[in-house]
mmCIF file with all atom_site columns, C-alpha atoms in Angstrom:
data_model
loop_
_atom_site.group_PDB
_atom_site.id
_atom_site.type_symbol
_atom_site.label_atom_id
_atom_site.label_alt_id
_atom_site.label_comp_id
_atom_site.label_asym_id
_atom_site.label_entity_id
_atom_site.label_seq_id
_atom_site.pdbx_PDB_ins_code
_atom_site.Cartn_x
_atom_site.Cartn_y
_atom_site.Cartn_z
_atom_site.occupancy
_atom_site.B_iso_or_equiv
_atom_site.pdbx_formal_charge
_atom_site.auth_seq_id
_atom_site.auth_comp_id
_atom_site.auth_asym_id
_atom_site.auth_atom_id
_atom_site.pdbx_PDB_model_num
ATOM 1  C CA . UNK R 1 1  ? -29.550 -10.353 24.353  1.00 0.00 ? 9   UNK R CA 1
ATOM 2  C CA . UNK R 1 2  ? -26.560 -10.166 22.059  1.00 0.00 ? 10  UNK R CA 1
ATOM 3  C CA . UNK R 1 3  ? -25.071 -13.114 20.455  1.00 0.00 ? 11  UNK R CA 1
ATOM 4  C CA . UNK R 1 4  ? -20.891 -12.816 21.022  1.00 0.00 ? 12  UNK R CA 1
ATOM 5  C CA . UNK R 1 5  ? -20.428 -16.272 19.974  1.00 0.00 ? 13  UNK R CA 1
ATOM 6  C CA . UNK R 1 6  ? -20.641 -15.149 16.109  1.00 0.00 ? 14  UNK R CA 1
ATOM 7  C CA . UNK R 1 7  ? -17.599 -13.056 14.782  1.00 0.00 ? 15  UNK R CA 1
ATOM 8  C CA . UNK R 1 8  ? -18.735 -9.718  13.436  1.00 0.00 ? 16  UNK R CA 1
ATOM 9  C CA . UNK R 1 9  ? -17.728 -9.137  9.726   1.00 0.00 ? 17  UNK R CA 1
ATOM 10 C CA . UNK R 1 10 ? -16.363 -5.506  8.943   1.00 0.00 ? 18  UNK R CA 1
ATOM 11 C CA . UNK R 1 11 ? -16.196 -5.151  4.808   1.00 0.00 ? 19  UNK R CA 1
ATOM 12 C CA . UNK R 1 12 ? -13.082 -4.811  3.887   1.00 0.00 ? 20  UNK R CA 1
ATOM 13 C CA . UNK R 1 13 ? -12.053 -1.492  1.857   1.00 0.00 ? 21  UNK R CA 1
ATOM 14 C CA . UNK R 1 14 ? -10.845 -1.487  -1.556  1.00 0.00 ? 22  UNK R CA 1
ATOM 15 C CA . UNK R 1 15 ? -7.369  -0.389  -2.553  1.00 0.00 ? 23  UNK R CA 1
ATOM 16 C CA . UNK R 1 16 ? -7.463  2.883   -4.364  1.00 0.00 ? 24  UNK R CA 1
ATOM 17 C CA . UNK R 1 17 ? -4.739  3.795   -6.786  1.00 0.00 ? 25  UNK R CA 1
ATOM 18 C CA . UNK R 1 18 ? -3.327  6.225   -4.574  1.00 0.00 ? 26  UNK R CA 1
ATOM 19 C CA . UNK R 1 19 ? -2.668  3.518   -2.023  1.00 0.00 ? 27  UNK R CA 1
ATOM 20 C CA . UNK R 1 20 ? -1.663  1.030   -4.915  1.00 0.00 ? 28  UNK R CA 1
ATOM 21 C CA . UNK R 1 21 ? 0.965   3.717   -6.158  1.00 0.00 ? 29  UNK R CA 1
ATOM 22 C CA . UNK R 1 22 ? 2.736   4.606   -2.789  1.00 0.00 ? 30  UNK R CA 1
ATOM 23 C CA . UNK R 1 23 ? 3.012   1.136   -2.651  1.00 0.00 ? 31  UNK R CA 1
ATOM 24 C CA . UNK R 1 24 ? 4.544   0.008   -6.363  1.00 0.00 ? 32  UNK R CA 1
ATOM 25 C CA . UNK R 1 25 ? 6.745   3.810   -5.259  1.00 0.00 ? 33  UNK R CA 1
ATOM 26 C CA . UNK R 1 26 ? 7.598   1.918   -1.599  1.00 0.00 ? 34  UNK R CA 1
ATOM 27 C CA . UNK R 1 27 ? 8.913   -1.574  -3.781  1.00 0.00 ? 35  UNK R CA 1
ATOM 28 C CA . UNK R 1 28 ? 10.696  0.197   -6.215  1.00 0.00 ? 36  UNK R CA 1
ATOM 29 C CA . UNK R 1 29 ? 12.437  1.579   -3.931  1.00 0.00 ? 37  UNK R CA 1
ATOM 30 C CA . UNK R 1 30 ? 13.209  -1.182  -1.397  1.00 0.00 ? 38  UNK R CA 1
ATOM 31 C CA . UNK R 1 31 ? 13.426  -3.928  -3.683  1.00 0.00 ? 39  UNK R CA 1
ATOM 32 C CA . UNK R 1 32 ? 12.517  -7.748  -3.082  1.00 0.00 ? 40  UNK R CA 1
ATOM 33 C CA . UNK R 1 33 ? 12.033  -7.326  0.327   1.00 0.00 ? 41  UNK R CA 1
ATOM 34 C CA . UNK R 1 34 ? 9.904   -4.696  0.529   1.00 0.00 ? 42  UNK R CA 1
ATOM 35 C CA . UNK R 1 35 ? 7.549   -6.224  2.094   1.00 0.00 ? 43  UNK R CA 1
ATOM 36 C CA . UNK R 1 36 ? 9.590   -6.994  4.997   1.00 0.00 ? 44  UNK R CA 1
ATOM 37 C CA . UNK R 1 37 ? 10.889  -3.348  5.409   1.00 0.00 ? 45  UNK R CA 1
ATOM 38 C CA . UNK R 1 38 ? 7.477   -1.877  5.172   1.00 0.00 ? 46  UNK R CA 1
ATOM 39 C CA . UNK R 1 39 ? 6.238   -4.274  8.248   1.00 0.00 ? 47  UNK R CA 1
ATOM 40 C CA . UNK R 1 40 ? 9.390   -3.608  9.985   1.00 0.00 ? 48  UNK R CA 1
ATOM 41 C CA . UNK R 1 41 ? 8.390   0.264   9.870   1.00 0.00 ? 49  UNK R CA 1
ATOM 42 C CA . UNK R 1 42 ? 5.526   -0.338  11.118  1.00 0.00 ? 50  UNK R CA 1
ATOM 43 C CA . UNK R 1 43 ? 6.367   -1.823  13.548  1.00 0.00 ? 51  UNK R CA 1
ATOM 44 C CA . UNK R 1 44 ? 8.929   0.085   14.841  1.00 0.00 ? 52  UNK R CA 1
ATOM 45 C CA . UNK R 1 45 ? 6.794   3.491   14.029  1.00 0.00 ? 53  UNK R CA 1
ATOM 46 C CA . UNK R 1 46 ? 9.356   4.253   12.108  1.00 0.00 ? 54  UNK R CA 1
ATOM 47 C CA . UNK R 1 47 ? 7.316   4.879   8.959   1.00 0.00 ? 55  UNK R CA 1
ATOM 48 C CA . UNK R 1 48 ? 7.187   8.381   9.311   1.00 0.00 ? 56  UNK R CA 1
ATOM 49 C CA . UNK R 1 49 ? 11.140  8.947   8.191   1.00 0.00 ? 57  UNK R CA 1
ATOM 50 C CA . UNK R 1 50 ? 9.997   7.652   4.815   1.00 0.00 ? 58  UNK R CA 1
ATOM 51 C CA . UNK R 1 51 ? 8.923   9.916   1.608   1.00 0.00 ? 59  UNK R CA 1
ATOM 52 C CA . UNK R 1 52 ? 5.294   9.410   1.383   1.00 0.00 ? 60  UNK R CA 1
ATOM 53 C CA . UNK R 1 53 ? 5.110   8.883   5.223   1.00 0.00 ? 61  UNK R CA 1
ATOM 54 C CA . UNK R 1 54 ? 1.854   10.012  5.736   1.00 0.00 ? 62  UNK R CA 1
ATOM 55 C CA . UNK R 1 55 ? 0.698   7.721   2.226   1.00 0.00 ? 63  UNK R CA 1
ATOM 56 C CA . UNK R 1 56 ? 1.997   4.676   4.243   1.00 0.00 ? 64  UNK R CA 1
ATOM 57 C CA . UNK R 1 57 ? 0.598   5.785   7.975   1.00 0.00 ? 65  UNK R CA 1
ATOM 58 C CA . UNK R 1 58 ? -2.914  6.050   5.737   1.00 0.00 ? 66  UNK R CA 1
ATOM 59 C CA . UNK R 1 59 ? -2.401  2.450   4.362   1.00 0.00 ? 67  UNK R CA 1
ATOM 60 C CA . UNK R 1 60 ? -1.189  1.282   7.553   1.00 0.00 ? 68  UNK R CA 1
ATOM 61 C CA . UNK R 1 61 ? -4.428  2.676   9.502   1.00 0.00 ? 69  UNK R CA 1
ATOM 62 C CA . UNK R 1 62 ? -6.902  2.013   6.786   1.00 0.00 ? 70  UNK R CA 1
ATOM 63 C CA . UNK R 1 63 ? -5.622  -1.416  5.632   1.00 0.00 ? 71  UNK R CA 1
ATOM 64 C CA . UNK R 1 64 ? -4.105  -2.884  8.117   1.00 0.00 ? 72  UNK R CA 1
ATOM 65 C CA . UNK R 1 65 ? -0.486  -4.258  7.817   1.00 0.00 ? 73  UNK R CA 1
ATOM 66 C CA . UNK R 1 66 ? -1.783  -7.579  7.173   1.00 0.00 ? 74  UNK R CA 1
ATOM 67 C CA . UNK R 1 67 ? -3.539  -6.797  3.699   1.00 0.00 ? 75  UNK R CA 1
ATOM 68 C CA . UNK R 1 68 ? -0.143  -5.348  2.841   1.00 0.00 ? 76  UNK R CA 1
ATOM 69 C CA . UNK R 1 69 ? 1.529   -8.420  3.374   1.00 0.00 ? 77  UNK R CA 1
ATOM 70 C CA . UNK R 1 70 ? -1.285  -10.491 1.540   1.00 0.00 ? 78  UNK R CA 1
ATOM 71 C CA . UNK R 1 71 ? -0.559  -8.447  -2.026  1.00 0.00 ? 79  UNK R CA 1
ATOM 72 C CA . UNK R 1 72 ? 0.823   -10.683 -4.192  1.00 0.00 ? 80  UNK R CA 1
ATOM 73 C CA . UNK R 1 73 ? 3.888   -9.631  -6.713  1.00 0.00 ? 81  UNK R CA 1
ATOM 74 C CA . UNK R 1 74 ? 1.407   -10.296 -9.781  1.00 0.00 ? 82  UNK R CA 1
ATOM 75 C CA . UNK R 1 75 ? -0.832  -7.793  -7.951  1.00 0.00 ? 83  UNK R CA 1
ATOM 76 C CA . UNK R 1 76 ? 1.360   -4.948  -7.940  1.00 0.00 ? 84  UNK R CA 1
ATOM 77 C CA . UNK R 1 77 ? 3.140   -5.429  -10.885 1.00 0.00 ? 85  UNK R CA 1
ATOM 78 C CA . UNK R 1 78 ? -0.546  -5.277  -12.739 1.00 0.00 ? 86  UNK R CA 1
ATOM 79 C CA . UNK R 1 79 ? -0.522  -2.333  -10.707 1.00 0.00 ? 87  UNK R CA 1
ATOM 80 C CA . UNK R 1 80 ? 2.603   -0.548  -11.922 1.00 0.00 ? 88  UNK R CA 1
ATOM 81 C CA . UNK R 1 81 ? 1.484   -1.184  -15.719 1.00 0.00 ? 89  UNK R CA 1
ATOM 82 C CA . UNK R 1 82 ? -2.077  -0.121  -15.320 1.00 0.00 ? 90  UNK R CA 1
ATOM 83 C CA . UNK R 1 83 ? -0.888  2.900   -13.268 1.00 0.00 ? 91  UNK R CA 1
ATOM 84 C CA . UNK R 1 84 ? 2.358   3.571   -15.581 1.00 0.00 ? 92  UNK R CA 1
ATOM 85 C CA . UNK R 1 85 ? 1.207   5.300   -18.561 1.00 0.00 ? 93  UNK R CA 1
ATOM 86 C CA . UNK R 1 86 ? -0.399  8.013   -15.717 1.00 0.00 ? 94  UNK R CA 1
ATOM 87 C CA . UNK R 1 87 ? 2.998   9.076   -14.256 1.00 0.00 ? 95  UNK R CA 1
ATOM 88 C CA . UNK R 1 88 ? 4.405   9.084   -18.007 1.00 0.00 ? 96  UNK R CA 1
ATOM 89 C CA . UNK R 1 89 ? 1.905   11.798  -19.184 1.00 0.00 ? 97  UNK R CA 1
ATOM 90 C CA . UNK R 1 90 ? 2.977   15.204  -19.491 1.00 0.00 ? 98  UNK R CA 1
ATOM 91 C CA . UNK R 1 91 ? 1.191   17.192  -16.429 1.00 0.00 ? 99  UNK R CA 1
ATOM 92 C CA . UNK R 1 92 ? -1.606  19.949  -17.671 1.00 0.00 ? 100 UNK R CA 1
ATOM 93 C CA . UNK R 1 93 ? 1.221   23.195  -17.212 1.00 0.00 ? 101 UNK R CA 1
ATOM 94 C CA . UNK R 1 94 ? 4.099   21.119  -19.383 1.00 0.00 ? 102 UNK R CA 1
ATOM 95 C CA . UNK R 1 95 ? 4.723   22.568  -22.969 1.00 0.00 ? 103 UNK R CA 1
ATOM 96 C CA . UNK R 1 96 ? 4.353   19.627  -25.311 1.00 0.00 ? 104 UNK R CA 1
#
């Protein structure tokens, strides 16, 4: 027989940096709050008027809203540096 009384413990998925960069994308655009507006969307379903809708529907679903609300400023700001100097490069077609 089963034993219910024990909570089951699903691992938790990493962030990957295409997650991490819709999200520094998401604050830079909304500011201090961000937060706020991004759990409002989702609450609302209205995350899907936003650029990178389906970025944020795939966060949403594979993260959960509360893992976006437990990322910490220092978190994404390490985030946006690390990521930075990859949206400053020239892309493979550009003529140097």
């Amino acid at each position: 027989m089963a034993d219910y009384s024990k909570p089951v413990r699903v691992a938790v998925p990493d962030w990957t940096d295409e997650e991490l960069r819709t999200l520094v994308d998401f604050r830079r655009r909304n500011g201090r709050r961000w937060k706020s507006k991004l759990l409002d969307l989702y609450l609302f379903g209205k995350d899907d008027s936003e650029p990178n809708s389906a970025s944020l529907r795939h966060i949403r679903n594979r993260q959960g809203p509360s893992r976006v609300d437990a990322l910490s400023k220092a978190t994404l700001d390490d985030v946006e540096k690390r990521l930075a100097p990859i949206a400053d490069r020239p892309s493979q077609g550009d003529a140097p």
